[in-house]
Amino acid sequence: MPPVRTLPKGTALLLGGGDDDALLALLCERLSPHAGPVEVVTTAATRSPVKTGRAYVDGLLELGCGRAQHLRVDEHNPADRPATLRRLHRAGAVFFTGGDQERITEHWLHTPALEVLRHRFHHDPAFVLAGTSAGASVVSASMIVAGHGARSLTKGGMHTAPGFGLLPQMIVDQHFAERGRFGRLAHAVLQHPAAIGLGLGQETGVIVEGGRHLRVFGDGVVMVVDGRQVRNDNLGRIGRGEPVAGENLHVHLLVAGRRLDLRTRRVLPAETDETTDESARREVE
């Protein structure tokens, strides 16, 4: 089934990796007292998924989440199990941990579990979808799976693969500043100019509400790469290994509290800035 193109009613919490206490605290704050449990999904974990799941469940309970439990979807726990589908239908939130994002898509794409997740996210305004690192990257329709250093700015030096398509207007990259990933995100946006690139630094993330408004949280920087007005790219005229080119990429650096309208691509003042501006106007009057 192709990605849904209508705006979702649910909320997405996406973190660029690193210490995820701020993300988990936001997740607990977003849940209503009557919400279903948080389902912690460790499909991306390449080692000790049970230990990872248990640690996250304990952390969420300590932060005040009423209920949290580990949901395994992997080689030994297929995504079409009736018990798994029932749990996704009842969940108040689903949280994807970090690791290898291609493991997530390997076990979730084209499954009944993903269809349930997609339906909840698009139709339930109380539902929260959260992810850190690899778990944040999979929300894109096209997710970056390879690209390092200067080579990522050559044809064939950056690769994307199908993601969940839950927020199809985005391409999300993580560990962004720490691992020097601007080149590969810019290249991905040149390939998919209708999408907006989000480079999430560690301990830094975004809250996306209703698929329309984005707000930054955390200690670092989110880089926004907007390719909607790109022109004169050379992707269709160069061979493998040759450098890519394009003009008129728009780049923004956003820190905690800054907001972005995903429809107009306009950066909005932080709420504190709006309050300050309003106070200044009153003083002038």
PDB file of C-alpha atoms in Angstrom:
ATOM      1  CA  MET A   1       0.000   0.000   0.000  1.00  0.00           C
ATOM      2  CA  PRO A   2       1.498   3.431  -0.894  1.00  0.00           C
ATOM      3  CA  PRO A   3       2.187   6.008   1.829  1.00  0.00           C
ATOM      4  CA  VAL A   4      -0.833   7.995   2.964  1.00  0.00           C
ATOM      5  CA  ARG A   5      -0.768  11.553   1.650  1.00  0.00           C
ATOM      6  CA  THR A   6      -3.338  13.111   3.970  1.00  0.00           C
ATOM      7  CA  LEU A   7      -2.021  14.970   7.004  1.00  0.00           C
ATOM      8  CA  PRO A   8      -1.817  12.765  10.090  1.00  0.00           C
ATOM      9  CA  LYS A   9      -3.764  13.661  13.211  1.00  0.00           C
ATOM     10  CA  GLY A  10      -1.249  12.083  15.578  1.00  0.00           C
ATOM     11  CA  THR A  11       1.956  13.530  17.032  1.00  0.00           C
ATOM     12  CA  ALA A  12       5.499  12.467  16.135  1.00  0.00           C
ATOM     13  CA  LEU A  13       8.458  12.869  18.522  1.00  0.00           C
ATOM     14  CA  LEU A  14      11.769  12.342  16.725  1.00  0.00           C
ATOM     15  CA  LEU A  15      15.259  12.511  18.264  1.00  0.00           C
ATOM     16  CA  GLY A  16      18.662  12.512  16.579  1.00  0.00           C
ATOM     17  CA  GLY A  17      20.143   9.943  18.974  1.00  0.00           C
ATOM     18  CA  GLY A  18      22.320  10.196  22.042  1.00  0.00           C
ATOM     19  CA  ASP A  19      20.812  10.666  25.504  1.00  0.00           C
ATOM     20  CA  ASP A  20      17.068  10.279  25.069  1.00  0.00           C
ATOM     21  CA  ASP A  21      15.775  11.314  28.510  1.00  0.00           C
ATOM     22  CA  ALA A  22      14.225  14.488  27.072  1.00  0.00           C
ATOM     23  CA  LEU A  23      12.376  12.487  24.424  1.00  0.00           C
ATOM     24  CA  LEU A  24      11.054   9.963  26.931  1.00  0.00           C
ATOM     25  CA  ALA A  25       9.912  12.746  29.256  1.00  0.00           C
ATOM     26  CA  LEU A  26       8.050  14.444  26.392  1.00  0.00           C
ATOM     27  CA  LEU A  27       6.480  11.133  25.463  1.00  0.00           C
ATOM     28  CA  CYS A  28       5.138  10.643  28.974  1.00  0.00           C
ATOM     29  CA  GLU A  29       3.860  14.227  29.112  1.00  0.00           C
ATOM     30  CA  ARG A  30       1.969  13.797  25.835  1.00  0.00           C
ATOM     31  CA  LEU A  31       0.016  10.758  26.940  1.00  0.00           C
ATOM     32  CA  SER A  32      -3.377  11.240  28.532  1.00  0.00           C
ATOM     33  CA  PRO A  33      -4.038   9.458  31.840  1.00  0.00           C
ATOM     34  CA  HIS A  34      -6.417   7.098  30.054  1.00  0.00           C
ATOM     35  CA  ALA A  35      -4.114   6.282  27.133  1.00  0.00           C
ATOM     36  CA  GLY A  36      -3.048   2.766  26.340  1.00  0.00           C
ATOM     37  CA  PRO A  37       0.479   1.567  27.096  1.00  0.00           C
ATOM     38  CA  VAL A  38       3.674   2.711  25.424  1.00  0.00           C
ATOM     39  CA  GLU A  39       4.891  -0.091  23.172  1.00  0.00           C
ATOM     40  CA  VAL A  40       8.695  -0.081  23.023  1.00  0.00           C
ATOM     41  CA  VAL A  41       9.858  -1.578  19.706  1.00  0.00           C
ATOM     42  CA  THR A  42      13.464  -2.804  19.530  1.00  0.00           C
ATOM     43  CA  THR A  43      13.471  -4.166  15.966  1.00  0.00           C
ATOM     44  CA  ALA A  44      16.472  -1.945  15.117  1.00  0.00           C
ATOM     45  CA  ALA A  45      18.579  -3.342  17.958  1.00  0.00           C
ATOM     46  CA  THR A  46      21.322  -5.579  16.598  1.00  0.00           C
ATOM     47  CA  ARG A  47      22.396  -6.784  20.057  1.00  0.00           C
ATOM     48  CA  SER A  48      20.475  -7.569  23.246  1.00  0.00           C
ATOM     49  CA  PRO A  49      16.987  -6.417  22.161  1.00  0.00           C
ATOM     50  CA  VAL A  50      15.448  -7.895  25.319  1.00  0.00           C
ATOM     51  CA  LYS A  51      17.861  -6.010  27.578  1.00  0.00           C
ATOM     52  CA  THR A  52      17.309  -2.813  25.564  1.00  0.00           C
ATOM     53  CA  GLY A  53      13.551  -3.176  25.748  1.00  0.00           C
ATOM     54  CA  ARG A  54      13.602  -3.806  29.480  1.00  0.00           C
ATOM     55  CA  ALA A  55      15.787  -0.738  30.106  1.00  0.00           C
ATOM     56  CA  TYR A  56      13.420   1.522  28.148  1.00  0.00           C
ATOM     57  CA  VAL A  57      10.336   0.108  29.854  1.00  0.00           C
ATOM     58  CA  ASP A  58      11.904   0.715  33.276  1.00  0.00           C
ATOM     59  CA  GLY A  59      12.915   4.251  32.284  1.00  0.00           C
ATOM     60  CA  LEU A  60       9.431   5.140  31.051  1.00  0.00           C
ATOM     61  CA  LEU A  61       7.803   3.818  34.209  1.00  0.00           C
ATOM     62  CA  GLU A  62      10.232   5.832  36.352  1.00  0.00           C
ATOM     63  CA  LEU A  63       9.297   8.970  34.391  1.00  0.00           C
ATOM     64  CA  GLY A  64       5.626   8.477  35.213  1.00  0.00           C
ATOM     65  CA  CYS A  65       4.224   6.691  32.168  1.00  0.00           C
ATOM     66  CA  GLY A  66       1.329   4.662  33.482  1.00  0.00           C
ATOM     67  CA  ARG A  67       2.108   1.582  31.411  1.00  0.00           C
ATOM     68  CA  ALA A  68       4.964   0.562  29.158  1.00  0.00           C
ATOM     69  CA  GLN A  69       5.883  -2.785  27.645  1.00  0.00           C
ATOM     70  CA  HIS A  70       8.335  -4.292  25.188  1.00  0.00           C
ATOM     71  CA  LEU A  71       6.912  -5.250  21.784  1.00  0.00           C
ATOM     72  CA  ARG A  72       9.200  -7.542  19.788  1.00  0.00           C
ATOM     73  CA  VAL A  73       9.002  -7.640  15.995  1.00  0.00           C
ATOM     74  CA  ASP A  74      11.969  -9.445  14.462  1.00  0.00           C
ATOM     75  CA  GLU A  75      13.089 -12.726  12.921  1.00  0.00           C
ATOM     76  CA  HIS A  76      11.424 -14.729  15.658  1.00  0.00           C
ATOM     77  CA  ASN A  77       8.386 -12.507  16.170  1.00  0.00           C
ATOM     78  CA  PRO A  78       6.654 -11.712  12.859  1.00  0.00           C
ATOM     79  CA  ALA A  79       4.672  -8.515  12.434  1.00  0.00           C
ATOM     80  CA  ASP A  80       1.472 -10.317  11.492  1.00  0.00           C
ATOM     81  CA  ARG A  81       0.964 -12.045  14.854  1.00  0.00           C
ATOM     82  CA  PRO A  82      -2.598 -11.400  16.119  1.00  0.00           C
ATOM     83  CA  ALA A  83      -1.279 -10.455  19.572  1.00  0.00           C
ATOM     84  CA  THR A  84       1.028  -7.849  18.039  1.00  0.00           C
ATOM     85  CA  LEU A  85      -1.801  -6.299  16.030  1.00  0.00           C
ATOM     86  CA  ARG A  86      -4.054  -6.160  19.109  1.00  0.00           C
ATOM     87  CA  ARG A  87      -1.341  -4.385  21.074  1.00  0.00           C
ATOM     88  CA  LEU A  88      -0.806  -1.815  18.318  1.00  0.00           C
ATOM     89  CA  HIS A  89      -4.544  -1.137  18.159  1.00  0.00           C
ATOM     90  CA  ARG A  90      -4.599  -0.449  21.917  1.00  0.00           C
ATOM     91  CA  ALA A  91      -1.303   1.447  22.299  1.00  0.00           C
ATOM     92  CA  GLY A  92      -1.235   5.045  23.429  1.00  0.00           C
ATOM     93  CA  ALA A  93       2.207   5.415  21.859  1.00  0.00           C
ATOM     94  CA  VAL A  94       4.729   3.381  19.883  1.00  0.00           C
ATOM     95  CA  PHE A  95       8.428   4.096  20.402  1.00  0.00           C
ATOM     96  CA  PHE A  96      11.104   2.809  17.999  1.00  0.00           C
ATOM     97  CA  THR A  97      14.572   2.556  19.513  1.00  0.00           C
ATOM     98  CA  GLY A  98      17.863   3.113  17.694  1.00  0.00           C
ATOM     99  CA  GLY A  99      20.094   0.666  15.877  1.00  0.00           C
ATOM    100  CA  ASP A 100      19.855  -0.296  12.206  1.00  0.00           C
ATOM    101  CA  GLN A 101      16.921   1.327  10.394  1.00  0.00           C
ATOM    102  CA  GLU A 102      17.041  -1.236   7.589  1.00  0.00           C
ATOM    103  CA  ARG A 103      16.206  -3.914  10.152  1.00  0.00           C
ATOM    104  CA  ILE A 104      13.051  -1.961  10.978  1.00  0.00           C
ATOM    105  CA  THR A 105      11.893  -1.732   7.386  1.00  0.00           C
ATOM    106  CA  GLU A 106      12.887  -5.358   6.730  1.00  0.00           C
ATOM    107  CA  HIS A 107      10.477  -6.585   9.376  1.00  0.00           C
ATOM    108  CA  TRP A 108       7.737  -3.913   9.162  1.00  0.00           C
ATOM    109  CA  LEU A 109       7.277  -2.840   5.538  1.00  0.00           C
ATOM    110  CA  HIS A 110       4.284  -4.380   3.742  1.00  0.00           C
ATOM    111  CA  THR A 111       2.930  -5.927   6.943  1.00  0.00           C
ATOM    112  CA  PRO A 112      -0.416  -5.702   8.767  1.00  0.00           C
ATOM    113  CA  ALA A 113       1.459  -4.190  11.725  1.00  0.00           C
ATOM    114  CA  LEU A 114       2.559  -1.188   9.668  1.00  0.00           C
ATOM    115  CA  GLU A 115      -0.979  -0.738   8.347  1.00  0.00           C
ATOM    116  CA  VAL A 116      -2.283  -0.594  11.919  1.00  0.00           C
ATOM    117  CA  LEU A 117       0.464   1.861  12.891  1.00  0.00           C
ATOM    118  CA  ARG A 118      -0.285   4.018   9.846  1.00  0.00           C
ATOM    119  CA  HIS A 119      -4.009   4.039  10.609  1.00  0.00           C
ATOM    120  CA  ARG A 120      -3.487   4.995  14.250  1.00  0.00           C
ATOM    121  CA  PHE A 121      -1.056   7.789  13.371  1.00  0.00           C
ATOM    122  CA  HIS A 122      -3.264   9.260  10.670  1.00  0.00           C
ATOM    123  CA  HIS A 123      -6.634   9.009  12.380  1.00  0.00           C
ATOM    124  CA  ASP A 124      -6.110   9.188  16.162  1.00  0.00           C
ATOM    125  CA  PRO A 125      -5.217  12.674  17.475  1.00  0.00           C
ATOM    126  CA  ALA A 126      -4.229  11.209  20.859  1.00  0.00           C
ATOM    127  CA  PHE A 127      -1.725   8.749  19.368  1.00  0.00           C
ATOM    128  CA  VAL A 128       2.020   9.403  19.716  1.00  0.00           C
ATOM    129  CA  LEU A 129       4.686   7.967  17.432  1.00  0.00           C
ATOM    130  CA  ALA A 130       8.239   8.327  18.768  1.00  0.00           C
ATOM    131  CA  GLY A 131      11.660   7.319  17.570  1.00  0.00           C
ATOM    132  CA  THR A 132      15.317   7.937  18.251  1.00  0.00           C
ATOM    133  CA  SER A 133      18.193   7.642  15.779  1.00  0.00           C
ATOM    134  CA  ALA A 134      17.247   4.802  13.394  1.00  0.00           C
ATOM    135  CA  GLY A 135      13.762   4.892  14.877  1.00  0.00           C
ATOM    136  CA  ALA A 136      13.422   8.511  13.730  1.00  0.00           C
ATOM    137  CA  SER A 137      14.719   7.920  10.204  1.00  0.00           C
ATOM    138  CA  VAL A 138      12.085   5.351   9.280  1.00  0.00           C
ATOM    139  CA  VAL A 139       9.166   7.829   9.316  1.00  0.00           C
ATOM    140  CA  SER A 140      10.319   9.204   5.933  1.00  0.00           C
ATOM    141  CA  ALA A 141       9.055   7.876   2.622  1.00  0.00           C
ATOM    142  CA  SER A 142      12.703   7.821   1.490  1.00  0.00           C
ATOM    143  CA  MET A 143      15.253   7.201   4.239  1.00  0.00           C
ATOM    144  CA  ILE A 144      19.006   7.629   3.931  1.00  0.00           C
ATOM    145  CA  VAL A 145      20.824   4.329   4.435  1.00  0.00           C
ATOM    146  CA  ALA A 146      24.362   5.126   3.224  1.00  0.00           C
ATOM    147  CA  GLY A 147      26.641   8.093   2.581  1.00  0.00           C
ATOM    148  CA  HIS A 148      29.842   9.218   4.264  1.00  0.00           C
ATOM    149  CA  GLY A 149      32.018  12.306   4.058  1.00  0.00           C
ATOM    150  CA  ALA A 150      32.936  13.912   0.741  1.00  0.00           C
ATOM    151  CA  ARG A 151      31.891  10.816  -1.199  1.00  0.00           C
ATOM    152  CA  SER A 152      28.264  11.479  -0.264  1.00  0.00           C
ATOM    153  CA  LEU A 153      28.370  14.466  -2.640  1.00  0.00           C
ATOM    154  CA  THR A 154      29.120  12.257  -5.632  1.00  0.00           C
ATOM    155  CA  LYS A 155      26.644  10.303  -7.720  1.00  0.00           C
ATOM    156  CA  GLY A 156      26.279   6.873  -6.151  1.00  0.00           C
ATOM    157  CA  GLY A 157      27.852   8.043  -2.902  1.00  0.00           C
ATOM    158  CA  MET A 158      24.519   8.392  -1.120  1.00  0.00           C
ATOM    159  CA  HIS A 159      21.729   5.820  -1.056  1.00  0.00           C
ATOM    160  CA  THR A 160      18.118   5.934   0.058  1.00  0.00           C
ATOM    161  CA  ALA A 161      15.618   3.143   0.635  1.00  0.00           C
ATOM    162  CA  PRO A 162      11.861   3.086   1.212  1.00  0.00           C
ATOM    163  CA  GLY A 163      10.765   4.064   4.708  1.00  0.00           C
ATOM    164  CA  PHE A 164       7.384   3.967   6.404  1.00  0.00           C
ATOM    165  CA  GLY A 165       6.094   7.078   4.617  1.00  0.00           C
ATOM    166  CA  LEU A 166       4.281   8.268   7.744  1.00  0.00           C
ATOM    167  CA  LEU A 167       5.638  11.788   7.187  1.00  0.00           C
ATOM    168  CA  PRO A 168       6.306  11.583   3.445  1.00  0.00           C
ATOM    169  CA  GLN A 169       7.148  15.277   3.065  1.00  0.00           C
ATOM    170  CA  MET A 170      10.316  14.770   5.147  1.00  0.00           C
ATOM    171  CA  ILE A 171      13.699  13.096   4.892  1.00  0.00           C
ATOM    172  CA  VAL A 172      15.022  12.636   8.427  1.00  0.00           C
ATOM    173  CA  ASP A 173      18.727  12.112   9.192  1.00  0.00           C
ATOM    174  CA  GLN A 174      20.216  11.661  12.660  1.00  0.00           C
ATOM    175  CA  HIS A 175      23.509  12.015  14.581  1.00  0.00           C
ATOM    176  CA  PHE A 176      23.706  14.818  12.068  1.00  0.00           C
ATOM    177  CA  ALA A 177      26.311  17.386  13.112  1.00  0.00           C
ATOM    178  CA  GLU A 178      28.295  14.846  15.113  1.00  0.00           C
ATOM    179  CA  ARG A 179      28.867  12.601  12.074  1.00  0.00           C
ATOM    180  CA  GLY A 180      29.191  15.276   9.392  1.00  0.00           C
ATOM    181  CA  ARG A 181      26.091  14.302   7.435  1.00  0.00           C
ATOM    182  CA  PHE A 182      25.217  17.562   5.686  1.00  0.00           C
ATOM    183  CA  GLY A 183      26.505  16.308   2.329  1.00  0.00           C
ATOM    184  CA  ARG A 184      24.319  13.233   2.247  1.00  0.00           C
ATOM    185  CA  LEU A 185      21.194  15.101   3.364  1.00  0.00           C
ATOM    186  CA  ALA A 186      21.732  17.811   0.731  1.00  0.00           C
ATOM    187  CA  HIS A 187      22.220  15.101  -1.915  1.00  0.00           C
ATOM    188  CA  ALA A 188      19.030  13.331  -0.775  1.00  0.00           C
ATOM    189  CA  VAL A 189      17.058  16.571  -1.032  1.00  0.00           C
ATOM    190  CA  LEU A 190      18.424  17.158  -4.539  1.00  0.00           C
ATOM    191  CA  GLN A 191      17.087  13.703  -5.433  1.00  0.00           C
ATOM    192  CA  HIS A 192      13.732  14.363  -3.734  1.00  0.00           C
ATOM    193  CA  PRO A 193      13.213  18.140  -3.966  1.00  0.00           C
ATOM    194  CA  ALA A 194       9.583  17.999  -2.871  1.00  0.00           C
ATOM    195  CA  ALA A 195      10.708  16.705   0.529  1.00  0.00           C
ATOM    196  CA  ILE A 196      12.187  18.799   3.304  1.00  0.00           C
ATOM    197  CA  GLY A 197      15.411  17.516   4.862  1.00  0.00           C
ATOM    198  CA  LEU A 198      15.748  17.453   8.647  1.00  0.00           C
ATOM    199  CA  GLY A 199      19.201  16.889  10.132  1.00  0.00           C
ATOM    200  CA  LEU A 200      18.745  16.107  13.824  1.00  0.00           C
ATOM    201  CA  GLY A 201      21.700  16.552  16.120  1.00  0.00           C
ATOM    202  CA  GLN A 202      22.184  14.288  19.129  1.00  0.00           C
ATOM    203  CA  GLU A 203      20.068  15.099  22.184  1.00  0.00           C
ATOM    204  CA  THR A 204      18.007  17.230  19.776  1.00  0.00           C
ATOM    205  CA  GLY A 205      14.719  16.535  18.104  1.00  0.00           C
ATOM    206  CA  VAL A 206      11.421  17.756  16.764  1.00  0.00           C
ATOM    207  CA  ILE A 207       7.776  17.550  17.724  1.00  0.00           C
ATOM    208  CA  VAL A 208       5.554  17.275  14.637  1.00  0.00           C
ATOM    209  CA  GLU A 209       1.878  17.931  15.286  1.00  0.00           C
ATOM    210  CA  GLY A 210      -0.802  17.162  12.759  1.00  0.00           C
ATOM    211  CA  GLY A 211       1.827  16.759  10.042  1.00  0.00           C
ATOM    212  CA  ARG A 212       1.833  20.527   9.716  1.00  0.00           C
ATOM    213  CA  HIS A 213       3.794  22.218  12.498  1.00  0.00           C
ATOM    214  CA  LEU A 214       7.256  21.334  13.744  1.00  0.00           C
ATOM    215  CA  ARG A 215       8.929  22.530  16.940  1.00  0.00           C
ATOM    216  CA  VAL A 216      12.527  21.864  18.014  1.00  0.00           C
ATOM    217  CA  PHE A 217      13.511  20.591  21.460  1.00  0.00           C
ATOM    218  CA  GLY A 218      16.816  19.624  23.059  1.00  0.00           C
ATOM    219  CA  ASP A 219      20.324  20.985  23.460  1.00  0.00           C
ATOM    220  CA  GLY A 220      21.648  21.093  19.899  1.00  0.00           C
ATOM    221  CA  VAL A 221      20.731  22.160  16.386  1.00  0.00           C
ATOM    222  CA  VAL A 222      18.290  20.914  13.769  1.00  0.00           C
ATOM    223  CA  MET A 223      19.340  21.722  10.200  1.00  0.00           C
ATOM    224  CA  VAL A 224      16.506  22.194   7.722  1.00  0.00           C
ATOM    225  CA  VAL A 225      17.323  21.733   4.028  1.00  0.00           C
ATOM    226  CA  ASP A 226      14.541  22.928   1.726  1.00  0.00           C
ATOM    227  CA  GLY A 227      14.850  21.935  -1.930  1.00  0.00           C
ATOM    228  CA  ARG A 228      11.494  23.125  -3.208  1.00  0.00           C
ATOM    229  CA  GLN A 229      13.108  25.933  -5.221  1.00  0.00           C
ATOM    230  CA  VAL A 230      16.179  24.008  -6.394  1.00  0.00           C
ATOM    231  CA  ARG A 231      17.231  24.581  -9.960  1.00  0.00           C
ATOM    232  CA  ASN A 232      20.043  23.548 -12.315  1.00  0.00           C
ATOM    233  CA  ASP A 233      20.851  20.245 -10.633  1.00  0.00           C
ATOM    234  CA  ASN A 234      23.053  17.905 -12.645  1.00  0.00           C
ATOM    235  CA  LEU A 235      21.881  14.532 -11.317  1.00  0.00           C
ATOM    236  CA  GLY A 236      20.515  13.378 -14.660  1.00  0.00           C
ATOM    237  CA  ARG A 237      23.645  14.323 -16.607  1.00  0.00           C
ATOM    238  CA  ILE A 238      26.553  12.937 -14.609  1.00  0.00           C
ATOM    239  CA  GLY A 239      28.072   9.511 -14.178  1.00  0.00           C
ATOM    240  CA  ARG A 240      28.828   7.501 -11.086  1.00  0.00           C
ATOM    241  CA  GLY A 241      31.505   9.093  -8.923  1.00  0.00           C
ATOM    242  CA  GLU A 242      31.098  12.583 -10.383  1.00  0.00           C
ATOM    243  CA  PRO A 243      30.231  15.478  -8.045  1.00  0.00           C
ATOM    244  CA  VAL A 244      26.607  16.527  -7.701  1.00  0.00           C
ATOM    245  CA  ALA A 245      25.489  20.128  -8.117  1.00  0.00           C
ATOM    246  CA  GLY A 246      22.373  22.208  -7.562  1.00  0.00           C
ATOM    247  CA  GLU A 247      21.402  25.796  -6.850  1.00  0.00           C
ATOM    248  CA  ASN A 248      19.044  27.549  -4.476  1.00  0.00           C
ATOM    249  CA  LEU A 249      18.921  25.073  -1.621  1.00  0.00           C
ATOM    250  CA  HIS A 250      17.523  26.894   1.409  1.00  0.00           C
ATOM    251  CA  VAL A 251      19.114  26.024   4.748  1.00  0.00           C
ATOM    252  CA  HIS A 252      17.956  26.945   8.262  1.00  0.00           C
ATOM    253  CA  LEU A 253      19.541  26.239  11.632  1.00  0.00           C
ATOM    254  CA  LEU A 254      16.905  25.825  14.337  1.00  0.00           C
ATOM    255  CA  VAL A 255      17.350  25.480  18.083  1.00  0.00           C
ATOM    256  CA  ALA A 256      14.984  24.641  20.932  1.00  0.00           C
ATOM    257  CA  GLY A 257      11.662  26.461  20.687  1.00  0.00           C
ATOM    258  CA  ARG A 258      12.006  27.414  17.009  1.00  0.00           C
ATOM    259  CA  ARG A 259       9.137  26.336  14.787  1.00  0.00           C
ATOM    260  CA  LEU A 260       8.570  25.513  11.147  1.00  0.00           C
ATOM    261  CA  ASP A 261       5.357  25.507   9.128  1.00  0.00           C
ATOM    262  CA  LEU A 262       5.771  22.391   6.996  1.00  0.00           C
ATOM    263  CA  ARG A 263       3.199  23.509   4.426  1.00  0.00           C
ATOM    264  CA  THR A 264       4.640  26.957   3.689  1.00  0.00           C
ATOM    265  CA  ARG A 265       8.231  26.045   4.714  1.00  0.00           C
ATOM    266  CA  ARG A 266       8.318  29.280   6.753  1.00  0.00           C
ATOM    267  CA  VAL A 267      10.347  29.461   9.956  1.00  0.00           C
ATOM    268  CA  LEU A 268       8.134  30.863  12.696  1.00  0.00           C
ATOM    269  CA  PRO A 269       9.240  32.744  15.804  1.00  0.00           C
ATOM    270  CA  ALA A 270       9.601  30.765  18.999  1.00  0.00           C
ATOM    271  CA  GLU A 271       6.608  31.172  21.297  1.00  0.00           C
ATOM    272  CA  THR A 272       8.767  33.180  23.720  1.00  0.00           C
ATOM    273  CA  ASP A 273       9.748  35.497  20.851  1.00  0.00           C
ATOM    274  CA  GLU A 274       6.081  36.060  19.981  1.00  0.00           C
ATOM    275  CA  THR A 275       5.368  36.954  23.599  1.00  0.00           C
ATOM    276  CA  THR A 276       8.287  39.389  23.643  1.00  0.00           C
ATOM    277  CA  ASP A 277       7.195  40.960  20.351  1.00  0.00           C
ATOM    278  CA  GLU A 278       3.651  41.414  21.613  1.00  0.00           C
ATOM    279  CA  SER A 279       4.898  43.025  24.858  1.00  0.00           C
ATOM    280  CA  ALA A 280       7.084  45.415  22.833  1.00  0.00           C
ATOM    281  CA  ARG A 281       4.154  46.407  20.646  1.00  0.00           C
ATOM    282  CA  ARG A 282       2.046  47.183  23.705  1.00  0.00           C
ATOM    283  CA  GLU A 283       4.798  49.341  25.194  1.00  0.00           C
ATOM    284  CA  VAL A 284       5.038  51.343  21.954  1.00  0.00           C
ATOM    285  CA  GLU A 285       1.283  51.810  21.884  1.00  0.00           C
TER     286      GLU A 285
END
